[in-house]
């Protein structure tokens, strides 16, 4: 018995076509994210109750959580980017959470998705920074109070650090999701392999099973944490665009 | 795994560049719609809910403040009424006490006067009776003296003489 490869869960499968656009499992789960997000945030708030019900509490909680993150990191000025940060947070969070359900597909386990989201953030930072501050935006790379001799070195370091931001932002999320799901799949695979081994080893099967349960709990935490990290780093980078002068 | 092409199967799926384009297209569509729905519908609605809640709470707080000030003025007027009543009660009791004191004093003086008058009358009566009794004593003594003299000497003295002697003795 050969166990299914732990990376098969990341394969993009074409389900059907809409015109020339292929509808893949990834696309279906993205649409699922959109549906769930709309259900919670729009259907859940449709009664506009002064005393909220469960779904409305959930939406208000999400709003307050992201709003306080943005406000705390980028200040009141940063609130103009609140809808973007909120959309990113809810997209990443739902993608991560839906991905934990067995036999589903994790949209954010693909580097191209996380990189596209990170690129969106960095492009927003650059474009807004230039729009708001013009060339003053480049003061971001020249911290004040640095001895003139050190300036070229510091500027180089700052530029490298700026360029590495989209990379670290996207790779962090991608690698977390990928590694978590591979680990889950491997421990799950151990359970079946031990069970079908037909020897005394079958009695060891509960051990990886317990690990799988514990890892699922850990993955729930990671799913939330990575979405939060993505949102707060986005706020931090946006803060640079709003206040580049340090 | 017959659904995937051979090329994709050999490489690591997240690095399979043939899947990049459809993923990006779908991400753009889905994230675009998500952004529009959140920024145009969901988030303004939640803000409106928060605003409505704040307004309602403000109204509740000012209503509570109004009710409290009403309560306080009611308490103040009650206390004023209570103090008034206390003052009036004390006033009434003072007046009544004074009036009763005056009456008592008046009655007592009348009574005292009556008492004194009565006593004088009684004392006079007693003195009269005593005098009368004393007079009687003199009469009896002179009669006794007459009787004793008659018995001892056989002479019957004159009554006026005996009375004079007795009167002299009694005076001593």
GROMACS .gro file of C-alpha atoms in nm:
model
  418
    1UNK     CA    1   0.000   0.000   0.000
    2UNK     CA    2   0.151   0.328  -0.109
    3UNK     CA    3   0.016   0.630   0.075
    4UNK     CA    4  -0.098   0.930  -0.121
    5UNK     CA    5   0.179   1.185  -0.155
    6UNK     CA    6   0.145   1.471   0.100
    7UNK     CA    7   0.179   1.728  -0.178
    8UNK     CA    8  -0.108   1.592  -0.388
    9UNK     CA    9  -0.342   1.813  -0.184
   10UNK     CA   10  -0.182   2.120  -0.345
   11UNK     CA   11  -0.241   2.011  -0.704
   12UNK     CA   12  -0.453   2.252  -0.905
   13UNK     CA   13  -0.721   2.055  -1.085
   14UNK     CA   14  -0.930   2.187  -1.365
   15UNK     CA   15  -1.295   2.116  -1.292
   16UNK     CA   16  -1.465   2.281  -1.594
   17UNK     CA   17  -1.433   2.581  -1.820
   18UNK     CA   18  -1.619   2.910  -1.839
   19UNK     CA   19  -1.546   3.021  -2.194
   20UNK     CA   20  -1.168   3.024  -2.213
   21UNK     CA   21  -1.130   3.061  -1.836
   22UNK     CA   22  -1.060   2.731  -1.658
   23UNK     CA   23  -1.248   2.684  -1.333
   24UNK     CA   24  -1.009   2.507  -1.098
   25UNK     CA   25  -1.044   2.375  -0.745
   26UNK     CA   26  -0.853   2.685  -0.635
   27UNK     CA   27  -1.111   2.907  -0.808
   28UNK     CA   28  -1.399   2.719  -0.646
   29UNK     CA   29  -1.249   2.766  -0.300
   30UNK     CA   30  -1.184   3.134  -0.367
   31UNK     CA   31  -1.551   3.170  -0.455
   32UNK     CA   32  -1.634   2.978  -0.137
   33UNK     CA   33  -1.429   3.233   0.060
   34UNK     CA   34  -1.621   3.513  -0.108
   35UNK     CA   35  -1.954   3.345  -0.028
   36UNK     CA   36  -1.865   3.280   0.338
   37UNK     CA   37  -1.727   3.633   0.383
   38UNK     CA   38  -2.039   3.785   0.227
   39UNK     CA   39  -2.262   3.560   0.436
   40UNK     CA   40  -2.101   3.671   0.762
   41UNK     CA   41  -2.037   4.035   0.679
   42UNK     CA   42  -2.343   4.121   0.470
   43UNK     CA   43  -2.616   3.871   0.554
   44UNK     CA   44  -2.505   3.872   0.919
   45UNK     CA   45  -2.547   4.249   0.948
   46UNK     CA   46  -2.867   4.274   0.742
   47UNK     CA   47  -3.091   4.326   1.046
   48UNK     CA   48  -2.871   4.619   1.164
   49UNK     CA   49  -2.966   4.526   1.519
   50UNK     CA   50  -2.867   4.755   1.806
   51UNK     CA   51  -2.820   4.444   2.016
   52UNK     CA   52  -2.637   4.213   1.777
   53UNK     CA   53  -2.709   3.847   1.718
   54UNK     CA   54  -2.438   3.586   1.671
   55UNK     CA   55  -2.346   3.653   1.309
   56UNK     CA   56  -2.361   4.029   1.357
   57UNK     CA   57  -2.140   3.997   1.667
   58UNK     CA   58  -1.894   3.803   1.455
   59UNK     CA   59  -1.885   4.074   1.188
   60UNK     CA   60  -1.856   4.349   1.448
   61UNK     CA   61  -1.580   4.158   1.621
   62UNK     CA   62  -1.391   4.121   1.291
   63UNK     CA   63  -1.443   4.490   1.218
   64UNK     CA   64  -1.325   4.602   1.561
   65UNK     CA   65  -1.030   4.365   1.554
   66UNK     CA   66  -0.895   4.480   1.219
   67UNK     CA   67  -0.986   4.844   1.284
   68UNK     CA   68  -0.794   4.848   1.612
   69UNK     CA   69  -0.499   4.679   1.441
   70UNK     CA   70  -0.491   4.938   1.164
   71UNK     CA   71  -0.552   5.230   1.400
   72UNK     CA   72  -0.289   5.109   1.644
   73UNK     CA   73  -0.023   5.060   1.376
   74UNK     CA   74  -0.091   5.322   1.111
   75UNK     CA   75  -0.288   5.577   1.311
   76UNK     CA   76  -0.617   5.744   1.220
   77UNK     CA   77  -0.473   5.830   0.876
   78UNK     CA   78  -0.426   5.460   0.814
   79UNK     CA   79  -0.801   5.406   0.836
   80UNK     CA   80  -0.834   5.508   0.469
   81UNK     CA   81  -0.678   5.170   0.391
   82UNK     CA   82  -0.901   4.990   0.636
   83UNK     CA   83  -1.126   4.830   0.369
   84UNK     CA   84  -0.818   4.689   0.193
   85UNK     CA   85  -0.660   4.554   0.510
   86UNK     CA   86  -0.994   4.414   0.617
   87UNK     CA   87  -1.045   4.240   0.280
   88UNK     CA   88  -0.694   4.096   0.296
   89UNK     CA   89  -0.744   3.977   0.653
   90UNK     CA   90  -1.080   3.815   0.588
   91UNK     CA   91  -0.959   3.656   0.263
   92UNK     CA   92  -0.648   3.508   0.420
   93UNK     CA   93  -0.826   3.403   0.738
   94UNK     CA   94  -1.110   3.226   0.559
   95UNK     CA   95  -0.872   3.064   0.314
   96UNK     CA   96  -0.660   2.930   0.600
   97UNK     CA   97  -0.961   2.817   0.804
   98UNK     CA   98  -1.145   2.651   0.517
   99UNK     CA   99  -0.820   2.477   0.424
  100UNK     CA  100  -0.812   2.296   0.760
  101UNK     CA  101  -1.133   2.109   0.679
  102UNK     CA  102  -1.026   1.768   0.539
  103UNK     CA  103  -1.045   1.721   0.160
  104UNK     CA  104  -1.056   2.094   0.098
  105UNK     CA  105  -0.807   2.308  -0.089
  106UNK     CA  106  -0.606   2.586   0.075
  107UNK     CA  107  -0.594   2.887  -0.156
  108UNK     CA  108  -0.314   3.051   0.042
  109UNK     CA  109  -0.091   2.744   0.015
  110UNK     CA  110   0.010   2.867  -0.330
  111UNK     CA  111   0.299   3.113  -0.350
  112UNK     CA  112   0.148   3.291  -0.648
  113UNK     CA  113  -0.161   3.386  -0.445
  114UNK     CA  114   0.028   3.505  -0.140
  115UNK     CA  115   0.277   3.688  -0.359
  116UNK     CA  116   0.000   3.859  -0.549
  117UNK     CA  117  -0.154   3.975  -0.221
  118UNK     CA  118   0.185   4.095  -0.093
  119UNK     CA  119   0.252   4.272  -0.422
  120UNK     CA  120  -0.084   4.445  -0.391
  121UNK     CA  121   0.020   4.573  -0.048
  122UNK     CA  122   0.365   4.690  -0.156
  123UNK     CA  123   0.234   4.854  -0.475
  124UNK     CA  124  -0.024   5.037  -0.265
  125UNK     CA  125   0.249   5.150  -0.027
  126UNK     CA  126   0.471   5.277  -0.310
  127UNK     CA  127   0.194   5.443  -0.512
  128UNK     CA  128   0.029   5.606  -0.213
  129UNK     CA  129   0.364   5.712  -0.070
  130UNK     CA  130   0.462   5.881  -0.396
  131UNK     CA  131   0.116   6.033  -0.439
  132UNK     CA  132   0.105   6.174  -0.089
  133UNK     CA  133   0.469   6.272  -0.032
  134UNK     CA  134   0.626   6.285  -0.380
  135UNK     CA  135   1.000   6.235  -0.365
  136UNK     CA  136   0.988   6.290   0.011
  137UNK     CA  137   0.867   5.930   0.020
  138UNK     CA  138   1.225   5.818  -0.051
  139UNK     CA  139   1.327   5.959   0.286
  140UNK     CA  140   1.195   5.624   0.401
  141UNK     CA  141   1.532   5.486   0.293
  142UNK     CA  142   1.732   5.754   0.472
  143UNK     CA  143   1.671   5.742   0.845
  144UNK     CA  144   1.734   6.077   1.011
  145UNK     CA  145   2.035   6.123   1.238
  146UNK     CA  146   2.265   5.887   1.049
  147UNK     CA  147   2.630   5.999   1.005
  148UNK     CA  148   2.689   6.103   0.642
  149UNK     CA  149   2.956   5.837   0.598
  150UNK     CA  150   2.714   5.561   0.683
  151UNK     CA  151   2.433   5.691   0.462
  152UNK     CA  152   2.517   5.486   0.147
  153UNK     CA  153   2.538   5.168   0.350
  154UNK     CA  154   2.218   5.241   0.543
  155UNK     CA  155   2.031   5.333   0.225
  156UNK     CA  156   2.138   5.007   0.064
  157UNK     CA  157   2.025   4.810   0.369
  158UNK     CA  158   1.696   4.996   0.379
  159UNK     CA  159   1.635   4.932   0.009
  160UNK     CA  160   1.710   4.563   0.047
  161UNK     CA  161   1.484   4.547   0.350
  162UNK     CA  162   1.208   4.722   0.155
  163UNK     CA  163   1.242   4.484  -0.140
  164UNK     CA  164   1.242   4.181   0.085
  165UNK     CA  165   0.913   4.287   0.240
  166UNK     CA  166   0.681   4.144  -0.028
  167UNK     CA  167   0.895   3.831  -0.037
  168UNK     CA  168   0.888   3.774   0.337
  169UNK     CA  169   0.519   3.867   0.356
  170UNK     CA  170   0.421   3.617   0.089
  171UNK     CA  171   0.664   3.339   0.175
  172UNK     CA  172   0.573   3.349   0.544
  173UNK     CA  173   0.207   3.281   0.475
  174UNK     CA  174   0.270   3.034   0.195
  175UNK     CA  175   0.530   2.834   0.388
  176UNK     CA  176   0.317   2.821   0.702
  177UNK     CA  177   0.019   2.687   0.516
  178UNK     CA  178   0.222   2.446   0.308
  179UNK     CA  179   0.422   2.305   0.598
  180UNK     CA  180   0.121   2.273   0.822
  181UNK     CA  181  -0.082   2.085   0.565
  182UNK     CA  182   0.205   1.857   0.469
  183UNK     CA  183   0.261   1.769   0.835
  184UNK     CA  184  -0.109   1.703   0.890
  185UNK     CA  185  -0.122   1.486   0.580
  186UNK     CA  186   0.186   1.290   0.683
  187UNK     CA  187   0.059   1.214   1.032
  188UNK     CA  188  -0.280   1.124   0.887
  189UNK     CA  189  -0.099   0.900   0.639
  190UNK     CA  190   0.088   0.727   0.922
  191UNK     CA  191  -0.243   0.636   1.082
  192UNK     CA  192  -0.367   0.456   0.771
  193UNK     CA  193  -0.029   0.299   0.698
  194UNK     CA  194  -0.008   0.157   1.051
  195UNK     CA  195  -0.368   0.039   1.044
  196UNK     CA  196  -0.332  -0.149   0.716
  197UNK     CA  197   0.011  -0.291   0.802
  198UNK     CA  198  -0.160  -0.605   0.934
  199UNK     CA  199   0.094  -0.655   1.210
  200UNK     CA  200   0.127  -0.551   1.576
  201UNK     CA  201   0.222  -0.205   1.449
  202UNK     CA  202  -0.148  -0.142   1.388
  203UNK     CA  203  -0.182  -0.092   1.764
  204UNK     CA  204   0.048   0.211   1.735
  205UNK     CA  205  -0.197   0.386   1.502
  206UNK     CA  206  -0.359   0.599   1.781
  207UNK     CA  207  -0.027   0.777   1.844
  208UNK     CA  208  -0.009   0.963   1.509
  209UNK     CA  209  -0.386   1.004   1.531
  210UNK     CA  210  -0.349   1.199   1.858
  211UNK     CA  211  -0.074   1.402   1.691
  212UNK     CA  212  -0.309   1.479   1.403
  213UNK     CA  213  -0.569   1.612   1.644
  214UNK     CA  214  -0.313   1.825   1.827
  215UNK     CA  215  -0.172   1.952   1.497
  216UNK     CA  216  -0.520   2.044   1.377
  217UNK     CA  217  -0.561   2.260   1.687
  218UNK     CA  218  -0.221   2.414   1.622
  219UNK     CA  219  -0.315   2.476   1.259
  220UNK     CA  220  -0.628   2.658   1.371
  221UNK     CA  221  -0.407   2.888   1.574
  222UNK     CA  222  -0.163   2.928   1.286
  223UNK     CA  223  -0.448   3.000   1.044
  224UNK     CA  224  -0.565   3.288   1.259
  225UNK     CA  225  -0.219   3.405   1.351
  226UNK     CA  226  -0.096   3.420   0.990
  227UNK     CA  227  -0.400   3.620   0.885
  228UNK     CA  228  -0.335   3.856   1.175
  229UNK     CA  229   0.037   3.882   1.090
  230UNK     CA  230  -0.052   3.958   0.729
  231UNK     CA  231  -0.292   4.231   0.838
  232UNK     CA  232  -0.061   4.390   1.093
  233UNK     CA  233   0.242   4.387   0.859
  234UNK     CA  234   0.025   4.542   0.590
  235UNK     CA  235  -0.064   4.816   0.841
  236UNK     CA  236   0.302   4.863   0.933
  237UNK     CA  237   0.405   4.899   0.568
  238UNK     CA  238   0.113   5.134   0.500
  239UNK     CA  239   0.225   5.339   0.798
  240UNK     CA  240   0.557   5.389   0.615
  241UNK     CA  241   0.367   5.524   0.316
  242UNK     CA  242   0.166   5.759   0.539
  243UNK     CA  243   0.455   5.874   0.761
  244UNK     CA  244   0.777   5.809   0.569
  245UNK     CA  245   0.987   6.051   0.775
  246UNK     CA  246   1.024   5.819   1.076
  247UNK     CA  247  -0.435   1.137  -1.027
  248UNK     CA  248  -0.522   1.120  -1.392
  249UNK     CA  249  -0.671   1.468  -1.386
  250UNK     CA  250  -0.332   1.639  -1.378
  251UNK     CA  251  -0.099   1.659  -1.670
  252UNK     CA  252   0.226   1.465  -1.644
  253UNK     CA  253   0.439   1.780  -1.633
  254UNK     CA  254   0.255   1.922  -1.335
  255UNK     CA  255   0.266   1.598  -1.148
  256UNK     CA  256   0.642   1.571  -1.155
  257UNK     CA  257   0.701   1.923  -1.024
  258UNK     CA  258   0.598   2.070  -0.691
  259UNK     CA  259   0.238   2.194  -0.746
  260UNK     CA  260   0.276   2.544  -0.593
  261UNK     CA  261   0.567   2.610  -0.831
  262UNK     CA  262   0.382   2.486  -1.140
  263UNK     CA  263   0.385   2.800  -1.353
  264UNK     CA  264   0.105   2.682  -1.580
  265UNK     CA  265  -0.138   2.733  -1.292
  266UNK     CA  266  -0.026   3.088  -1.220
  267UNK     CA  267  -0.233   3.264  -1.478
  268UNK     CA  268  -0.576   3.117  -1.394
  269UNK     CA  269  -0.505   3.158  -1.023
  270UNK     CA  270  -0.415   3.524  -1.069
  271UNK     CA  271  -0.721   3.586  -1.286
  272UNK     CA  272  -0.950   3.424  -1.029
  273UNK     CA  273  -0.778   3.604  -0.742
  274UNK     CA  274  -0.826   3.936  -0.920
  275UNK     CA  275  -1.195   3.863  -0.980
  276UNK     CA  276  -1.269   3.726  -0.633
  277UNK     CA  277  -1.059   3.973  -0.437
  278UNK     CA  278  -1.197   4.260  -0.644
  279UNK     CA  279  -1.555   4.157  -0.568
  280UNK     CA  280  -1.467   4.093  -0.204
  281UNK     CA  281  -1.307   4.436  -0.176
  282UNK     CA  282  -1.607   4.605  -0.335
  283UNK     CA  283  -1.856   4.418  -0.116
  284UNK     CA  284  -1.660   4.492   0.200
  285UNK     CA  285  -1.580   4.858   0.126
  286UNK     CA  286  -1.918   4.950  -0.024
  287UNK     CA  287  -2.164   4.735   0.169
  288UNK     CA  288  -2.038   4.551   0.476
  289UNK     CA  289  -1.804   4.797   0.644
  290UNK     CA  290  -2.021   5.111   0.597
  291UNK     CA  291  -2.314   4.912   0.732
  292UNK     CA  292  -2.121   4.810   1.044
  293UNK     CA  293  -2.009   5.170   1.087
  294UNK     CA  294  -2.374   5.276   1.062
  295UNK     CA  295  -2.463   5.018   1.325
  296UNK     CA  296  -2.190   5.152   1.555
  297UNK     CA  297  -2.309   5.509   1.495
  298UNK     CA  298  -2.669   5.417   1.568
  299UNK     CA  299  -2.558   5.239   1.883
  300UNK     CA  300  -2.354   5.539   1.994
  301UNK     CA  301  -2.645   5.774   1.928
  302UNK     CA  302  -2.882   5.546   2.118
  303UNK     CA  303  -2.641   5.520   2.406
  304UNK     CA  304  -2.595   5.897   2.413
  305UNK     CA  305  -2.970   5.941   2.419
  306UNK     CA  306  -2.998   5.686   2.698
  307UNK     CA  307  -2.727   5.859   2.898
  308UNK     CA  308  -2.885   6.203   2.862
  309UNK     CA  309  -3.226   6.056   2.948
  310UNK     CA  310  -3.071   5.897   3.256
  311UNK     CA  311  -2.910   6.229   3.350
  312UNK     CA  312  -3.244   6.406   3.307
  313UNK     CA  313  -3.421   6.148   3.522
  314UNK     CA  314  -3.151   6.174   3.784
  315UNK     CA  315  -3.177   6.551   3.805
  316UNK     CA  316  -3.554   6.512   3.829
  317UNK     CA  317  -3.508   6.265   4.111
  318UNK     CA  318  -3.266   6.495   4.285
  319UNK     CA  319  -3.501   6.792   4.263
  320UNK     CA  320  -3.783   6.570   4.389
  321UNK     CA  321  -3.566   6.463   4.682
  322UNK     CA  322  -3.469   6.825   4.749
  323UNK     CA  323  -3.833   6.942   4.749
  324UNK     CA  324  -3.928   6.651   4.971
  325UNK     CA  325  -3.655   6.743   5.215
  326UNK     CA  326  -3.764   7.104   5.207
  327UNK     CA  327  -4.122   6.999   5.277
  328UNK     CA  328  -3.998   6.775   5.556
  329UNK     CA  329  -3.797   7.060   5.710
  330UNK     CA  330  -4.099   7.291   5.681
  331UNK     CA  331  -4.319   7.036   5.850
  332UNK     CA  332  -4.062   6.990   6.123
  333UNK     CA  333  -4.041   7.365   6.179
  334UNK     CA  334  -4.418   7.397   6.183
  335UNK     CA  335  -4.454   7.108   6.424
  336UNK     CA  336  -4.198   7.262   6.656
  337UNK     CA  337  -4.368   7.596   6.629
  338UNK     CA  338  -4.704   7.444   6.716
  339UNK     CA  339  -4.561   7.252   7.008
  340UNK     CA  340  -4.381   7.561   7.137
  341UNK     CA  341  -4.693   7.772   7.112
  342UNK     CA  342  -4.905   7.508   7.278
  343UNK     CA  343  -4.653   7.468   7.559
  344UNK     CA  344  -4.639   7.842   7.614
  345UNK     CA  345  -5.017   7.868   7.611
  346UNK     CA  346  -5.049   7.579   7.855
  347UNK     CA  347  -4.780   7.728   8.078
  348UNK     CA  348  -4.967   8.058   8.088
  349UNK     CA  349  -5.293   7.878   8.165
  350UNK     CA  350  -5.132   7.665   8.432
  351UNK     CA  351  -4.973   7.969   8.594
  352UNK     CA  352  -5.304   8.152   8.585
  353UNK     CA  353  -5.497   7.858   8.729
  354UNK     CA  354  -5.234   7.801   8.991
  355UNK     CA  355  -5.245   8.164   9.109
  356UNK     CA  356  -5.626   8.150   9.122
  357UNK     CA  357  -5.604   7.827   9.313
  358UNK     CA  358  -5.336   7.967   9.542
  359UNK     CA  359  -5.553   8.272   9.613
  360UNK     CA  360  -5.852   8.047   9.683
  361UNK     CA  361  -5.637   7.830   9.901
  362UNK     CA  362  -5.509   8.128  10.097
  363UNK     CA  363  -5.860   8.268  10.137
  364UNK     CA  364  -5.988   7.933  10.257
  365UNK     CA  365  -5.703   7.899  10.501
  366UNK     CA  366  -5.767   8.243  10.641
  367UNK     CA  367  -6.135   8.162  10.682
  368UNK     CA  368  -6.055   7.832  10.849
  369UNK     CA  369  -5.797   7.993  11.076
  370UNK     CA  370  -6.048   8.257  11.173
  371UNK     CA  371  -6.310   7.994  11.243
  372UNK     CA  372  -6.062   7.797  11.453
  373UNK     CA  373  -5.966   8.110  11.649
  374UNK     CA  374  -6.334   8.192  11.706
  375UNK     CA  375  -6.407   7.839  11.818
  376UNK     CA  376  -6.101   7.845  12.040
  377UNK     CA  377  -6.206   8.175  12.196
  378UNK     CA  378  -6.560   8.041  12.247
  379UNK     CA  379  -6.414   7.725  12.395
  380UNK     CA  380  -6.189   7.929  12.620
  381UNK     CA  381  -6.488   8.139  12.727
  382UNK     CA  382  -6.678   7.821  12.804
  383UNK     CA  383  -6.377   7.699  13.004
  384UNK     CA  384  -6.396   8.013  13.221
  385UNK     CA  385  -6.769   7.965  13.277
  386UNK     CA  386  -6.722   7.599  13.367
  387UNK     CA  387  -6.430   7.685  13.602
  388UNK     CA  388  -6.630   7.953  13.781
  389UNK     CA  389  -6.925   7.713  13.821
  390UNK     CA  390  -6.686   7.444  13.951
  391UNK     CA  391  -6.535   7.701  14.188
  392UNK     CA  392  -6.885   7.800  14.315
  393UNK     CA  393  -6.968   7.433  14.374
  394UNK     CA  394  -6.638   7.363  14.558
  395UNK     CA  395  -6.673   7.675  14.780
  396UNK     CA  396  -7.038   7.585  14.862
  397UNK     CA  397  -6.939   7.231  14.954
  398UNK     CA  398  -6.638   7.337  15.165
  399UNK     CA  399  -6.775   7.636  15.341
  400UNK     CA  400  -7.149   7.615  15.300
  401UNK     CA  401  -7.145   7.973  15.181
  402UNK     CA  402  -7.277   8.046  14.838
  403UNK     CA  403  -7.052   8.315  14.686
  404UNK     CA  404  -7.172   8.571  14.438
  405UNK     CA  405  -7.138   8.439  14.086
  406UNK     CA  406  -6.973   8.752  13.950
  407UNK     CA  407  -6.706   8.745  14.218
  408UNK     CA  408  -6.618   8.380  14.140
  409UNK     CA  409  -6.601   8.459  13.772
  410UNK     CA  410  -6.363   8.748  13.840
  411UNK     CA  411  -6.132   8.528  14.047
  412UNK     CA  412  -6.135   8.255  13.787
  413UNK     CA  413  -6.067   8.507  13.516
  414UNK     CA  414  -5.768   8.637  13.717
  415UNK     CA  415  -5.628   8.286  13.768
  416UNK     CA  416  -5.677   8.190  13.401
  417UNK     CA  417  -5.499   8.503  13.286
  418UNK     CA  418  -5.195   8.402  13.492
   0.00000   0.00000   0.00000
